[in-house]
Coordinates of C-alpha atoms and ligand atoms in Angstrom, one line a residue:
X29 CA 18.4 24.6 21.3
X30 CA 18.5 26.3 18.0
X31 CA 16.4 24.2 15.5
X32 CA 15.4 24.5 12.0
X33 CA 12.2 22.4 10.5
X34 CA 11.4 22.1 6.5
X35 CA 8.1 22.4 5.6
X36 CA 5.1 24.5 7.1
X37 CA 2.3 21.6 6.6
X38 CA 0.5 20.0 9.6
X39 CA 3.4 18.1 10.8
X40 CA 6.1 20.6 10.7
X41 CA 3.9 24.0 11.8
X42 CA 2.9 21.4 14.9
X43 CA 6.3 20.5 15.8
X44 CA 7.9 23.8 15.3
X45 CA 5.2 25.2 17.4
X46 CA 5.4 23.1 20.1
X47 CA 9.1 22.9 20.0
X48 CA 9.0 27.0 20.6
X49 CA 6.6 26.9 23.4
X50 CA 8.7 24.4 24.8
X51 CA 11.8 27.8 24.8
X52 CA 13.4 26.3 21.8
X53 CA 14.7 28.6 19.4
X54 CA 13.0 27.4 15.7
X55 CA 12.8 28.8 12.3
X56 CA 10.4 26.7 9.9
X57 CA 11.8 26.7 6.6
X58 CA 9.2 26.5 3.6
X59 CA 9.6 27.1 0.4
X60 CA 5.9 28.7 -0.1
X61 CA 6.2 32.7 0.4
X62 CA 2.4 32.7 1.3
X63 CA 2.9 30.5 3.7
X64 CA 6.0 32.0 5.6
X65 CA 4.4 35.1 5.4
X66 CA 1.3 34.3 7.3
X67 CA 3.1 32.7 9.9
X68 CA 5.3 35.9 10.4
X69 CA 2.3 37.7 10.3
X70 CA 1.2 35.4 13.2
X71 CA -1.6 33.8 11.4
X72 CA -1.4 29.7 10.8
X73 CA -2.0 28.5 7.3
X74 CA -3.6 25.5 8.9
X75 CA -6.9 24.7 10.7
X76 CA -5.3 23.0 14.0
X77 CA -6.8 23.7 17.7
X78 CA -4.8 25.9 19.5
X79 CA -2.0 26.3 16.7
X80 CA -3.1 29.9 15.9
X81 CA -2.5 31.0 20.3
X82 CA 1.2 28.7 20.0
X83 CA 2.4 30.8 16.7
X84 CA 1.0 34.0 17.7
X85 CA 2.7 33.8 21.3
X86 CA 6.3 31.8 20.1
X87 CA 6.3 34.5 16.8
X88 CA 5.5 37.2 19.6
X89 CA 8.2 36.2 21.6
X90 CA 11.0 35.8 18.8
X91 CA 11.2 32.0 19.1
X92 CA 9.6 31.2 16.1
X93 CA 10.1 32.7 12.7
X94 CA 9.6 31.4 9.4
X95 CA 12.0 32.0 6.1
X96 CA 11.9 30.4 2.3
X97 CA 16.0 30.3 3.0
X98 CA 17.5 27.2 3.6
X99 CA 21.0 29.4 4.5
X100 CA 19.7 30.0 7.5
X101 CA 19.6 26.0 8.7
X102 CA 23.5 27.4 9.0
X103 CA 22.5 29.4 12.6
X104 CA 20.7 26.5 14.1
X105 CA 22.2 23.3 15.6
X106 CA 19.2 20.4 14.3
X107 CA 17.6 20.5 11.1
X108 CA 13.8 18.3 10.9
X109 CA 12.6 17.4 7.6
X110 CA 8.7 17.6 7.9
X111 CA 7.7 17.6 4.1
X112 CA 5.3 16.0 3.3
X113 CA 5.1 12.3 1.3
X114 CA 1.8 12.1 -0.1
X115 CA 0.6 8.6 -2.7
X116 CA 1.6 8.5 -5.8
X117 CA -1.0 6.7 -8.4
X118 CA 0.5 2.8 -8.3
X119 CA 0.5 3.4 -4.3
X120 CA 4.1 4.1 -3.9
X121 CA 4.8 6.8 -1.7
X122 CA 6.1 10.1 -3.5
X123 CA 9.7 10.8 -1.5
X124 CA 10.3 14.0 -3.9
X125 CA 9.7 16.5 -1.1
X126 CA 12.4 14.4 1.2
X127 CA 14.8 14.0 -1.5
X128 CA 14.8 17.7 -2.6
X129 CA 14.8 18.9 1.2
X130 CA 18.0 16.0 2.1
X131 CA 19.9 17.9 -1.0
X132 CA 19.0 21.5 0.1
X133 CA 20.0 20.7 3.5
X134 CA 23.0 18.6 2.5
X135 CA 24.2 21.8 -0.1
X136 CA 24.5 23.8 3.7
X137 CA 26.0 21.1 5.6
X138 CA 29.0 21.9 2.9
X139 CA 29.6 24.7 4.2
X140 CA 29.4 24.3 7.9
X141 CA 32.3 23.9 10.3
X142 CA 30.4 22.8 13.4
X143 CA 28.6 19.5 13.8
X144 CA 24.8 19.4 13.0
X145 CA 22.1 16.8 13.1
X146 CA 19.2 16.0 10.6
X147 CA 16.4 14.5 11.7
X148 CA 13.7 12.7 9.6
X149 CA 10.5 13.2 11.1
X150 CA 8.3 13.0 7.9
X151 CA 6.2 9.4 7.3
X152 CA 9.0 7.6 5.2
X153 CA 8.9 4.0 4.1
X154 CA 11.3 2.0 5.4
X155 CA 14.9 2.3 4.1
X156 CA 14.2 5.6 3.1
X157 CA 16.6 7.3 5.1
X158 CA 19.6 5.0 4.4
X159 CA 19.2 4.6 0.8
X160 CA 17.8 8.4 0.0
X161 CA 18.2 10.6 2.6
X162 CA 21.7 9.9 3.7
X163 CA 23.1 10.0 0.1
X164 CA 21.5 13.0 -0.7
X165 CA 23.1 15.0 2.3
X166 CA 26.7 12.8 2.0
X167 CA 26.8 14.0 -2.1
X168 CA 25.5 17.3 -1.6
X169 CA 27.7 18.2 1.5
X170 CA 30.7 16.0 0.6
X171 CA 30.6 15.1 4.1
X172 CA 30.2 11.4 5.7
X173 CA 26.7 10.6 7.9
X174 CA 27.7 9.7 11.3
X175 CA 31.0 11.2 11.6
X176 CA 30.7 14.5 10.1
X177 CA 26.9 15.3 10.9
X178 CA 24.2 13.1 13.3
X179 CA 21.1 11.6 11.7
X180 CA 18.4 10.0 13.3
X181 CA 14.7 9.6 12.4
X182 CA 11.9 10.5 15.4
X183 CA 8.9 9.6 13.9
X184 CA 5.3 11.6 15.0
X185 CA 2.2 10.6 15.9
X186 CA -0.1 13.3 16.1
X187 CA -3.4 13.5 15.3
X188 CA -5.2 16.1 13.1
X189 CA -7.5 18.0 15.3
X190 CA -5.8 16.9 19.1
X191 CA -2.0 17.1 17.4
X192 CA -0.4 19.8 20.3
X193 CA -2.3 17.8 22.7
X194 CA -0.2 14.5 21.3
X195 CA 3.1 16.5 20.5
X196 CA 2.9 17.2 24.5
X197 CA 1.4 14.2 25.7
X198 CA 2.7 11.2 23.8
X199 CA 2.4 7.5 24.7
X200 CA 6.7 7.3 23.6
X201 CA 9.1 9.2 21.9
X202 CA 11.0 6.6 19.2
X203 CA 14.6 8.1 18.2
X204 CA 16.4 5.9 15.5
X205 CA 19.8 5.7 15.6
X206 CA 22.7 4.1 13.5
X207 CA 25.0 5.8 15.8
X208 CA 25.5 6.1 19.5
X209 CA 25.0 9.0 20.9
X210 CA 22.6 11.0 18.1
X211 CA 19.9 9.8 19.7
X212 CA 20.8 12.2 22.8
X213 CA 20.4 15.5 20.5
X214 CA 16.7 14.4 19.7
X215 CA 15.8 13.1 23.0
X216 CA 16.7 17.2 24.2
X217 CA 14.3 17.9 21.9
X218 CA 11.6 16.5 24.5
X219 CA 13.5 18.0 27.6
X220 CA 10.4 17.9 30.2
X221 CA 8.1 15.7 28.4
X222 CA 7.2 12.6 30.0
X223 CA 7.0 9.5 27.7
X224 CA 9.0 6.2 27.7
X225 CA 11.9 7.0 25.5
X226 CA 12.7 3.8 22.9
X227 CA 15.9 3.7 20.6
X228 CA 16.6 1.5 17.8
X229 CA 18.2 1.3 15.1
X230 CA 17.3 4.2 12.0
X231 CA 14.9 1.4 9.9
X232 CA 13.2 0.4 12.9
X233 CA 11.9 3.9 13.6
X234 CA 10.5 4.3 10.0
X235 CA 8.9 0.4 10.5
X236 CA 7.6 1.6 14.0
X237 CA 5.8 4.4 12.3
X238 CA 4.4 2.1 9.6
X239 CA 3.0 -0.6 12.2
X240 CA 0.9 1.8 14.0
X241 CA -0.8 3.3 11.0
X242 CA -1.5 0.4 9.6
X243 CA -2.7 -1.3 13.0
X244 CA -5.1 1.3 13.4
X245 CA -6.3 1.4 9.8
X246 CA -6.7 -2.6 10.5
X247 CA -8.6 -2.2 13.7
X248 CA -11.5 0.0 11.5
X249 CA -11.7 -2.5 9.0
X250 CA -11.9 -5.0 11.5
X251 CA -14.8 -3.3 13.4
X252 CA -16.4 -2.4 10.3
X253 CA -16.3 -5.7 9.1
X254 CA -18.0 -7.2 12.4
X255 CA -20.5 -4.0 12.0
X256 CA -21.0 -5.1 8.6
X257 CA -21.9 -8.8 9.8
X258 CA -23.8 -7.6 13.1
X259 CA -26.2 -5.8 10.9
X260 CA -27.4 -8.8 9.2
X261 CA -27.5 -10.4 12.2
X262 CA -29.5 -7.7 13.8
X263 CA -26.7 -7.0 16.8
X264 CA -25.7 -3.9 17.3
X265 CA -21.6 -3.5 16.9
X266 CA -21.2 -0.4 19.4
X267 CA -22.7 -3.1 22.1
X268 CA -20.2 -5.6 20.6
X269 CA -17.4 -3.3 21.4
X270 CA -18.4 -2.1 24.9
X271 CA -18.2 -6.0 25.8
X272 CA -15.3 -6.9 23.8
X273 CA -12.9 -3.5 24.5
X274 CA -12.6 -4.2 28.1
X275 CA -9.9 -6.9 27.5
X276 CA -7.0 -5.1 27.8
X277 CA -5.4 -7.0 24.7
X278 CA -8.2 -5.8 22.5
X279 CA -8.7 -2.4 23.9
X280 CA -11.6 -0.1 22.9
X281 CA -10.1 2.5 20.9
X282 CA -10.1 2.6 17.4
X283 CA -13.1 0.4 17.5
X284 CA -15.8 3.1 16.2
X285 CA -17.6 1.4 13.2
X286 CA -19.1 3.7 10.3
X287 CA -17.8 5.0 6.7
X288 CA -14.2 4.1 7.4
X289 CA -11.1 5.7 7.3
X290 CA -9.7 8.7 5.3
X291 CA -7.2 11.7 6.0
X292 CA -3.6 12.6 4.9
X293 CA -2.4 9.6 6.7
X294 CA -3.4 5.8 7.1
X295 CA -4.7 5.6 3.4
X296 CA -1.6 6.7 1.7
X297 CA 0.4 4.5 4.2
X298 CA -1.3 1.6 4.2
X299 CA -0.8 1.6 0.3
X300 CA 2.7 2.5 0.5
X301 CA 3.4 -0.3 3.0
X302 CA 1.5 -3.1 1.2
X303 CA 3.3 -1.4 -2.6
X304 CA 6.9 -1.9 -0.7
X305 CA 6.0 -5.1 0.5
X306 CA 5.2 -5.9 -2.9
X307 CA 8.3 -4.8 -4.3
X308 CA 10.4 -6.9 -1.6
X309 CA 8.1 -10.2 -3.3
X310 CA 5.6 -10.3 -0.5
X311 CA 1.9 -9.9 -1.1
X312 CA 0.5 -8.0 1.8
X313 CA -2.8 -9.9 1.7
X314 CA -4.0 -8.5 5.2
X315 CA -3.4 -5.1 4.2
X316 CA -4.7 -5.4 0.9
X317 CA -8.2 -6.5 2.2
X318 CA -8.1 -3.4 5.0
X319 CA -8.5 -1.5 2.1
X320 CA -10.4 -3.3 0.0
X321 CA -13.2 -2.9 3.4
X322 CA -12.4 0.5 3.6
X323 CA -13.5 1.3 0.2
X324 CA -16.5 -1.7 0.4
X325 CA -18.1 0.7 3.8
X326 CA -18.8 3.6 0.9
X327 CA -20.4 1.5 -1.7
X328 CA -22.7 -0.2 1.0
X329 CA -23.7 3.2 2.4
X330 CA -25.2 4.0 -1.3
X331 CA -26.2 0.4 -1.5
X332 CA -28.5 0.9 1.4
X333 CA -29.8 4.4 -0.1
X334 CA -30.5 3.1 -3.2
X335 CA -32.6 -0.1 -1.5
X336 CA -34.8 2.8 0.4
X337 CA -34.8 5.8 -2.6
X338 CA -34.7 3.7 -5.8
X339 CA -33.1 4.9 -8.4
X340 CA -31.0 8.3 -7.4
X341 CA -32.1 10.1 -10.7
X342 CA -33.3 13.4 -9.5
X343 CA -33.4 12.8 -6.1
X344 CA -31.8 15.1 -3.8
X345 CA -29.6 14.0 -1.3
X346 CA -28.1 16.1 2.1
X347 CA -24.5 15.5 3.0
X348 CA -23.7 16.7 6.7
X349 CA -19.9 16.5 7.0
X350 CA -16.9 16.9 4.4
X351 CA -13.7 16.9 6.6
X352 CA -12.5 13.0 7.0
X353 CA -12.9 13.3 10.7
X354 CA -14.4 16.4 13.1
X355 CA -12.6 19.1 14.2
X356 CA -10.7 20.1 11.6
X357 CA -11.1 21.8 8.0
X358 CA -9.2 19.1 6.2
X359 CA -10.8 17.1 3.4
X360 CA -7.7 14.5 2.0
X361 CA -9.3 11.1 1.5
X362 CA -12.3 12.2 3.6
X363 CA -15.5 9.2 2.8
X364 CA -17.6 12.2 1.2
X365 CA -16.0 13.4 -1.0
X366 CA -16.2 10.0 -2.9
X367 CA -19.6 8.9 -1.8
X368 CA -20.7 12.4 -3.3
X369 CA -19.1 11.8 -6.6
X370 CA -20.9 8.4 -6.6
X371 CA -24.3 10.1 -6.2
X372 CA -23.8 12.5 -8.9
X373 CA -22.8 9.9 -10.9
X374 CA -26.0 7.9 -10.6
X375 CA -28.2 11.6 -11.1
X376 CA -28.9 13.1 -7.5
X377 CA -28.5 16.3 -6.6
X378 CA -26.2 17.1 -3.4
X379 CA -26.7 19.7 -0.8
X380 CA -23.5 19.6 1.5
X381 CA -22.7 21.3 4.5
X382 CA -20.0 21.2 7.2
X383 CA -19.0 23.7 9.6
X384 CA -15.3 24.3 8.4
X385 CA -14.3 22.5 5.0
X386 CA -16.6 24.0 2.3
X387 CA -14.1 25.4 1.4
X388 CA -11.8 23.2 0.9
X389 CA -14.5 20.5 -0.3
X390 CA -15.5 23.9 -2.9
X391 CA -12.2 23.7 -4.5
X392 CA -12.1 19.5 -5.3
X393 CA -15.7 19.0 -6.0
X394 CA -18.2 19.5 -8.7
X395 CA -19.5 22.9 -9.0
X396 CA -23.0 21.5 -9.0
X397 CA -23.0 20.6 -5.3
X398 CA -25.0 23.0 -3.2
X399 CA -23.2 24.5 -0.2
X400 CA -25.5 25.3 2.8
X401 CA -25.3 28.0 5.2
X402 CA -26.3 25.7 7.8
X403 CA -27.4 22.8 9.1
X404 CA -30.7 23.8 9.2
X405 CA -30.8 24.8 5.6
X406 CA -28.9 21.6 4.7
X407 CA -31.2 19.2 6.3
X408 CA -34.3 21.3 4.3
X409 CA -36.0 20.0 1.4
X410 CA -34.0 16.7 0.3
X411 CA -34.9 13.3 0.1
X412 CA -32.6 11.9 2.5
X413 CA -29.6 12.5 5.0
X414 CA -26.9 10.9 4.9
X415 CA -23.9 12.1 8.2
X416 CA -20.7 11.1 7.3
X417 CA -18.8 12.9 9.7
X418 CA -19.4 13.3 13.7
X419 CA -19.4 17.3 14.3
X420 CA -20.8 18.2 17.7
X421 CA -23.8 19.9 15.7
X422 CA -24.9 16.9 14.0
X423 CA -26.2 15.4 16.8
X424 CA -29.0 17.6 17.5
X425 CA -32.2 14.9 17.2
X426 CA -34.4 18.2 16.4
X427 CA -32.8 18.3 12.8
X428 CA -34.1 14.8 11.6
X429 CA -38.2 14.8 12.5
X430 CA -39.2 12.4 9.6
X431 CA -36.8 12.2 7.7
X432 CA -35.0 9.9 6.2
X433 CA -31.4 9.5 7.8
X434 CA -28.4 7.2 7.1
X435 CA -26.0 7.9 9.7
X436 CA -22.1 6.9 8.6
X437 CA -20.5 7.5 12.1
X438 CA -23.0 6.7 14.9
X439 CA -23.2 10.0 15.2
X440 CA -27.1 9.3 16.7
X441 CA -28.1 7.3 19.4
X442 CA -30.5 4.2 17.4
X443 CA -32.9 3.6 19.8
X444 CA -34.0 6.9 20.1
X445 CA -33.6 8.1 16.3
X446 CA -35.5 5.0 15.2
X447 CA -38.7 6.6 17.5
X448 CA -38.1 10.2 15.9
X449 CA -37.0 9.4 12.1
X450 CA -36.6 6.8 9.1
X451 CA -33.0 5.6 10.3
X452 CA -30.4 3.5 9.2
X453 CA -27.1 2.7 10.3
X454 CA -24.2 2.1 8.1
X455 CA -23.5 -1.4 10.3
X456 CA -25.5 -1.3 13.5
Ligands
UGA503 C1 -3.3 9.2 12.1 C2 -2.8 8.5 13.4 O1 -3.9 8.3 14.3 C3 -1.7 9.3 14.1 O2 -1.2 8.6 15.2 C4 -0.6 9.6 13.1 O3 0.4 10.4 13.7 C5 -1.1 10.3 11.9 O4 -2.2 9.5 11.3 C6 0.0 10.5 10.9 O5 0.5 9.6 10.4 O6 0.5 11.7 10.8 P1 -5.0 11.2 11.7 O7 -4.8 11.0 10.2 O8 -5.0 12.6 12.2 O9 -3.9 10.4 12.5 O10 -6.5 10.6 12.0 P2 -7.1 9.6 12.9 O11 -7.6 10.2 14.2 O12 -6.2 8.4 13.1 O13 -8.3 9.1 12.1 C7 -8.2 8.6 10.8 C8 -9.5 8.2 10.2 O14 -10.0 7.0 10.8 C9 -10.6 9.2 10.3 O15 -11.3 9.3 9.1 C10 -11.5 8.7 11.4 O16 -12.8 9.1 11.2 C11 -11.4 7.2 11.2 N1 -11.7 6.4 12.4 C12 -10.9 6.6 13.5 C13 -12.7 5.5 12.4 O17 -13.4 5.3 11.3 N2 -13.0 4.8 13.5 C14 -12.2 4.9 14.6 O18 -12.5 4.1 15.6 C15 -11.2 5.8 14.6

């Protein structure tokens, strides 16, 4: 198939990627030189395992190429918008990215004689693609959705860090649908991937999407509520889950109590889906208090520092871990960054260090963090530790000798820190 994808971030790079190695023919479509130009030069803007091999080989092999010209959506035969749709301040969900990539597209469409599909793969709230999307490409290409050209919405759900591994290996493919027969073009797409294939109709999809994210941001609140009671208590949570995961209708995964959630993804759509629900007159009350927890886990963690340090006045305090989860360089919503604007706030100096998102974390933060070399250096000289993200590094017990530790994401075993160090855990 010859298939065009707008936008170069995480989800389109993955998806064109995968798509090529999979023999499609793809051009991404972005409207950042920089960016094209890497990924022509075989290079991925992005920190994602195994992305770097996919775009060297599919660029390699002249199935993947990538252009700041939307004319050339005209060669291929399915266009996927992948742009992003980050928060805007009240919550809402910014749709400017899909809007201006539906009229670009749509402006082509006009002048295209054979039929061509659009799908929407970006995280949209629902309605977005009946009441933006579709207008956009029906005004710009004075043709009709559904007759003239196919659109269908095929939500993702990859993970940062593992995101080939679930483009090839998901648990279903959804393909929304308001007409019969679309839904065929996207499930080609998947030719040779094994996954139980679900159609609905086109709001559905964007729901489906919604659901999940939010599920799994409610499963970490949940745990981390439990975690927060267990500790009081004197239980350990991780014990709580091993005994409580094996019912198949709980399930152990997502049950990993610590700092909470951040990244591109289940903040901003959490919001988004309790700000819509507002706007439709229902108060998402559940939701709401998901994050409420989510924000509570960072203001116990410097609770608990200050009950063992005082007051933070010219103390100085070691942050292992900037990226909001391991294995990967990004920092959006990541627990540190706030809990080290927090401690500057109350006077301590911060010494960070994390194996790939200084510099990222360089470019947000205050100046006056430290940056370490390494976790060695990092861990030298400060007043306390606090890990807030679980790199394979961090859990080498020779690092902590008699310190003080306050571990965010369990990332030592208790039993056997509390013999080596000073340790607390954020709710075990
Ligand atoms: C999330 C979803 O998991 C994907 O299915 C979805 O496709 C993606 O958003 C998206 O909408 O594009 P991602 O943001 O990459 O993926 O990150 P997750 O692996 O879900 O982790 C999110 C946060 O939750 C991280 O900060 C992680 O440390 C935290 N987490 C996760 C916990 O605190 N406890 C857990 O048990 C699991």
């Amino acid at each position: 198939m010859r298939i065009s994808v707008i936008g170069a971030g995480y989800v389109g790079l993955v998806t064109a990627g995968a798509l090529a190695s999979k023999r499609h023919n793809v051009i991404v479509v972005d409207t950042d030189e920089t960016r094209v130009s890497m990924i022509n030069r075989r290079k991925s803007p992005i920190f994602e395992e195994g992305l770097d091999d996919v775009l060297s080989n599919c660029v390699e092999s002249n199935r993947l190429r990538a252009t700041s010209d939307y004319e050339e959506i005209l060669a291929t035969d399915v266009t996927l918008i992948c742009v992003g749709t980050p928060s805007n301040s009240d919550g809402s969900m910014d749709l400017s990215h899909v809007t201006e990539s539906a009229k670009a597209i749509g402006r082509m469409l006009g002048a295209k004689s054979e039929r061509h599909t659009v799908v929407v793969r970006s995280t949209v709230v629902p309605g977005t693609t009946r009441e933006i999307v579709i207008p956009a490409l029906e005004q710009h290409s004075r043709k009709k959705a559904n007759v003239d050209f196919g659109i269908a919405v095929n939500p993702e759900f990859m993970q940062e860090g593992k995101a080939l591994h679930c483009f090839f290996n998901p648990d279903r493919i959804i393909v929304g649908e308001d007409e019969e027969g679309v839904g065929d073009t996207v499930e080609e797409l998947y030719e040779g991937i094994s996954a139980p294939i679900i159609r609905m109709g086109i709001t559905t999809a964007e729901m489906i999407k919604f659901t999940s994210n939010a599920f799994l941001a409610t499963k970490i609140s949940f745990i981390n509520e439990i975690g927060n009671i267990c500790r009081k208590l004197g239980i350990d949570v991780y014990d709580v889950v091993r005994g409580v995961g094996l019912d198949y209708r709980i399930g152990e995964h997502f049950l990993n109590a610590g700092i909470g959630f951040g990244g591109s993804c289940l903040p901003k759509d959490v919001k988004a889906l309790v700000h819509s629900s507002r706007h439709v007159g229902y108060q998402a009350q559940l939701l709401e208090s998901v994050l409420e927890v989510n924000k509570n886990q960072i203001l116990n963690m410097l609770r608990m520092v200050e009950e063992k340090l005082g007051n933070l006045e010219g103390k100085t305090i070691c942050v292992l871990g900037l990226a909001f989860k391991p294995n990967t360089d990004d920092i959006r919503n990541a627990p540190a960054l706030e809990v080290i604007r927090l401690l500057m706030e109350k006077g301590a100096s911060v010494k960070a260090y994390d194996p790939l998102a200084m510099p990222n974390a360089k470019s947000v933060l205050s100046h006056k963090v430290e940056y370490s070399r390494d976790v060695k250096e990092a861990v030298s000289n400060c007043d306390c530790i606090l890990i807030l993200t679980e790199w394979d590094e961090f859990k080498n017990e020779s690092l902590y000798y008699g310190k003080l530790v306050f571990d965010g994401r369990r990332v030592l075993d208790p039993e056997r820190a509390r013999v080596i160090c000073d340790y607390e855990g954020i709710c075990w």
